[in-house]
PDB file of C-alpha atoms in Angstrom:
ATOM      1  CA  UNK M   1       0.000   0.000   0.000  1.00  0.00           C
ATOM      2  CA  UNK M   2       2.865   2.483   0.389  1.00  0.00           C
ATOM      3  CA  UNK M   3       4.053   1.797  -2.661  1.00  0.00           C
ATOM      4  CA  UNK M   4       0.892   3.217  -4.246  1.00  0.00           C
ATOM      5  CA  UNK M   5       1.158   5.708  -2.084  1.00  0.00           C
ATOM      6  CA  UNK M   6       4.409   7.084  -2.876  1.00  0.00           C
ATOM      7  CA  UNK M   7       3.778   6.604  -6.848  1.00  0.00           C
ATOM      8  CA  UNK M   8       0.666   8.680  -6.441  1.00  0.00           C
ATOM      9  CA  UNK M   9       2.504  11.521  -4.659  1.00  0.00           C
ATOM     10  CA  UNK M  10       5.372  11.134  -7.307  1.00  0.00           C
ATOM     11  CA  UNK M  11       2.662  11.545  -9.994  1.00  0.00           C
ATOM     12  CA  UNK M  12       0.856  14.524  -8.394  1.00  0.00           C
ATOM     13  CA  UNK M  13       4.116  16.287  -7.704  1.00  0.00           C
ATOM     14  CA  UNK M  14       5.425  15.105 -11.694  1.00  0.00           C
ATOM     15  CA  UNK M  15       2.265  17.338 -13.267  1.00  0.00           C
ATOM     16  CA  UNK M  16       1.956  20.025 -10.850  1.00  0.00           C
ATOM     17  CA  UNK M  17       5.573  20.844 -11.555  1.00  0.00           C
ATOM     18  CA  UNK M  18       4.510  20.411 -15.815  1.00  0.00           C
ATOM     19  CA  UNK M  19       2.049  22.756 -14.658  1.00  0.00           C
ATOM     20  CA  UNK M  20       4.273  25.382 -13.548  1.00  0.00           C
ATOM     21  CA  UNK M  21       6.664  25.269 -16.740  1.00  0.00           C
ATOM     22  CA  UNK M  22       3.459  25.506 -19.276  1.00  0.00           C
ATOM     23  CA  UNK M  23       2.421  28.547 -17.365  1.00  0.00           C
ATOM     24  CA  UNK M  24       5.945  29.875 -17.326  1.00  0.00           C
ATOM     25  CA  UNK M  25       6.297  29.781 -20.822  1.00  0.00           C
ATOM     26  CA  UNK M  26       2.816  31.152 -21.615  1.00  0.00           C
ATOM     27  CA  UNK M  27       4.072  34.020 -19.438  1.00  0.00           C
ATOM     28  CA  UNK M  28       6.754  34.549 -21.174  1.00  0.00           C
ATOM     29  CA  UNK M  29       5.650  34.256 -25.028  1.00  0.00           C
ATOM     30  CA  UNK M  30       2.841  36.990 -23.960  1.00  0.00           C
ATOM     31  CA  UNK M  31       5.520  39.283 -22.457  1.00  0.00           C
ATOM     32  CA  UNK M  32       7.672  39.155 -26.079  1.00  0.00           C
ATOM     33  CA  UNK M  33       6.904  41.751 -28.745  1.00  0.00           C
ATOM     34  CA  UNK M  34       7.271  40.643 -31.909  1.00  0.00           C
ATOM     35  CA  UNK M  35       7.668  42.532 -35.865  1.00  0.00           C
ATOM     36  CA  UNK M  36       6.945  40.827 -39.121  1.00  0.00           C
ATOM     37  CA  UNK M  37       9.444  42.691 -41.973  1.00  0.00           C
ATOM     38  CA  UNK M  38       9.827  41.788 -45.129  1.00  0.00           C
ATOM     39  CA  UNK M  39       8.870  38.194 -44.329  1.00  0.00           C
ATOM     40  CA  UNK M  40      10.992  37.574 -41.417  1.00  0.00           C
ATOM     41  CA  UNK M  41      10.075  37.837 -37.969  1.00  0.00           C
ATOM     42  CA  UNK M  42      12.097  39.710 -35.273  1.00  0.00           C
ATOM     43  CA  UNK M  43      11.400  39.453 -31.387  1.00  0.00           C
ATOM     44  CA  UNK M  44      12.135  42.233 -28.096  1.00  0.00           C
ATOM     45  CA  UNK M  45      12.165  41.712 -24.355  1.00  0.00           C
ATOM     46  CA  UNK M  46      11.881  45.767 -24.506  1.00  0.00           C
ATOM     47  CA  UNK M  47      15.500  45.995 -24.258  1.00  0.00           C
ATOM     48  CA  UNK M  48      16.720  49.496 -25.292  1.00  0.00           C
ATOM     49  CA  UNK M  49      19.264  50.857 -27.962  1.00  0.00           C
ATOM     50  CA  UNK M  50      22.412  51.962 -27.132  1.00  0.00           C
ATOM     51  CA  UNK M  51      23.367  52.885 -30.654  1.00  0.00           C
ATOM     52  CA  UNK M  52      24.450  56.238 -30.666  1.00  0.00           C
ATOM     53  CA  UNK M  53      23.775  59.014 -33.575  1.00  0.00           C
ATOM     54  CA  UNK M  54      20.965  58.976 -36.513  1.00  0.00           C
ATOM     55  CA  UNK M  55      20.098  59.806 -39.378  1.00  0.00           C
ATOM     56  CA  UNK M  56      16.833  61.367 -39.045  1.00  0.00           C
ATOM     57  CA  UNK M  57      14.908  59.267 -41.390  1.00  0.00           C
ATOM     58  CA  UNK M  58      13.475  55.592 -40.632  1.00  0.00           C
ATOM     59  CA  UNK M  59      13.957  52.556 -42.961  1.00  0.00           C
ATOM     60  CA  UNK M  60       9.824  51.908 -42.406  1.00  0.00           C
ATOM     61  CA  UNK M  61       6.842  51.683 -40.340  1.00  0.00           C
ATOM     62  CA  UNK M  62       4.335  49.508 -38.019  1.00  0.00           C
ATOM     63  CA  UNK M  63       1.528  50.069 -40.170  1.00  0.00           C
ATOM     64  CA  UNK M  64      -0.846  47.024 -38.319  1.00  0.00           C
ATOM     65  CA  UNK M  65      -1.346  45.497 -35.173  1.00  0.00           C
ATOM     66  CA  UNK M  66      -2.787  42.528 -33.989  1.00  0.00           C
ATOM     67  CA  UNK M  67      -3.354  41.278 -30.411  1.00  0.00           C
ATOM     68  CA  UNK M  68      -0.359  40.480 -28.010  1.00  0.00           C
ATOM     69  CA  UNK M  69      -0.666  36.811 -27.736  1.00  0.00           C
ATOM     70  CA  UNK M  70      -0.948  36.305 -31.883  1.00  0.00           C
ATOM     71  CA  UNK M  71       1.848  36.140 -34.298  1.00  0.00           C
ATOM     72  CA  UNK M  72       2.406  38.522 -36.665  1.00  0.00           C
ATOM     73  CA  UNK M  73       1.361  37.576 -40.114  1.00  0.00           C
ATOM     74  CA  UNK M  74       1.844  40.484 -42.724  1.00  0.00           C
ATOM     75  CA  UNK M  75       4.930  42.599 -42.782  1.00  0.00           C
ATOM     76  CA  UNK M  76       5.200  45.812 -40.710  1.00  0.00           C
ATOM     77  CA  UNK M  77       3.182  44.215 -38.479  1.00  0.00           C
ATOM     78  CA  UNK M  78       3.470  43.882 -34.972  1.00  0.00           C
ATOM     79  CA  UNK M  79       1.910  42.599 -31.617  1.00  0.00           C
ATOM     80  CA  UNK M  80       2.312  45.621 -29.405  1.00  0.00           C
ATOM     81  CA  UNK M  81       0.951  48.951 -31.891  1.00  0.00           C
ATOM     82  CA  UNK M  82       1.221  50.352 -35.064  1.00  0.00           C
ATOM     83  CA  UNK M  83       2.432  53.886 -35.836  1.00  0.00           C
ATOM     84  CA  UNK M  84       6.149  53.557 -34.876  1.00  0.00           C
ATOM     85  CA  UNK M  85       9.174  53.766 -37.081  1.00  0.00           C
ATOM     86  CA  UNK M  86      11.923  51.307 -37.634  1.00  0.00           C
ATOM     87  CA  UNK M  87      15.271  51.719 -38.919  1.00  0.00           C
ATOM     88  CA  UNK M  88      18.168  48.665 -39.336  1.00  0.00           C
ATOM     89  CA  UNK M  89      20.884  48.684 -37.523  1.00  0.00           C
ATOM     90  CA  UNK M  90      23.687  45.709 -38.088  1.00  0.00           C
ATOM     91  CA  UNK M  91      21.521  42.168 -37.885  1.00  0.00           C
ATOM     92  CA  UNK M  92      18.844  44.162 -35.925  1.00  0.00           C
ATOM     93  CA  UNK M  93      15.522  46.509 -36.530  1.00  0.00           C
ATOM     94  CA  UNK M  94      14.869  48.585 -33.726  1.00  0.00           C
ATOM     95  CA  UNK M  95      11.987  50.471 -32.934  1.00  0.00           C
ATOM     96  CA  UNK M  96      10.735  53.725 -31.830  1.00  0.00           C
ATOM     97  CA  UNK M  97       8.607  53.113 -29.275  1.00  0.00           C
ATOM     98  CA  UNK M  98       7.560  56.565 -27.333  1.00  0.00           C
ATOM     99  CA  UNK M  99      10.787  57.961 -27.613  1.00  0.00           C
ATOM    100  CA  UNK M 100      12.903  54.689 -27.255  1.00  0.00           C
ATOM    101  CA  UNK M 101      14.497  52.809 -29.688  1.00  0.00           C
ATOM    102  CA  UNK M 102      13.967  49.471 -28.404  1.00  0.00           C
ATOM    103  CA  UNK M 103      16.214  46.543 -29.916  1.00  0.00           C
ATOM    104  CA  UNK M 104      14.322  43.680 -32.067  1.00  0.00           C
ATOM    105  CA  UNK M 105      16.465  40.889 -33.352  1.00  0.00           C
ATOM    106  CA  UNK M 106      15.783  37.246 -35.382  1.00  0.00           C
ATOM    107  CA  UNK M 107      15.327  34.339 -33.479  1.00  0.00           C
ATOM    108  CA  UNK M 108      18.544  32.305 -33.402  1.00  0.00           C
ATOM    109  CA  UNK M 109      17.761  29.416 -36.245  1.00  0.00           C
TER     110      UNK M 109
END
C-alpha cells in the first residue's frame, strides 16, 4: 500500500511541476513583442538601444497590429501597436517606441 502511495505523490508532484513550466512559458511568449518585416520575424524583451547618432529618417513603419498573444502575419506588423518607425541597424531593426528605440532581433535558427 505504500508503494501506491508514494507513486501517487510522485505523480501529483510530476504534473503540478509540468504545470508550472506551461504557465511559465505562456508568461513569457505573452511578455515578447514581436515585428513581421519583409517576411521575417524579429522578437524584443523591450531591451533598449544603445546605438548612438541617426540619421533622421526611418527605414519603415508599423503600419498594423494585432493582439499580443498572436503572431504577426503580414509585414510591418506587430503585436504591441502600429504607428512607430523602424530603422536597421547591423543584424537588428529597432523600434521607436515613445521615444525609445527598443532593440528587435531574429530568433537564433
Amino acid at each position: 500500500m505504500g508503494k501506491y502511495i508514494a507513486a501517487l505523490l510522485m505523480t501529483i508532484t510530476a504534473f503540478a511541476q509540468l504545470s508550472n513550466a506551461t504557465t511559465s512559458v505562456e508568461t513569457q511568449q505573452q511578455n515578447v513583442l514581436m515585428i513581421k518585416v519583409n517576411d521575417e520575424y524579429y522578437y524584443s524583451e523591450g531591451k533598449e538601444s544603445e546605438f548612438g547618432a541617426r540619421c533622421g529618417v526611418t527605414d519603415g513603419e508599423i503600419t498594423s497590429t494585432v493582439e499580443q498573444t498572436e503572431i504577426p502575419n503580414k509585414n510591418n506588423q506587430s503585436n504591441f501597436g502600429k504607428g512607430y518607425g523602424y530603422q536597421y541597424v547591423d543584424n537588428t531593426i529597432e523600434v521607436n517606441i515613445d521615444g525609445k528605440w527598443i532593440v528587435f532581433e531574429k530568433q537564433n535558427e
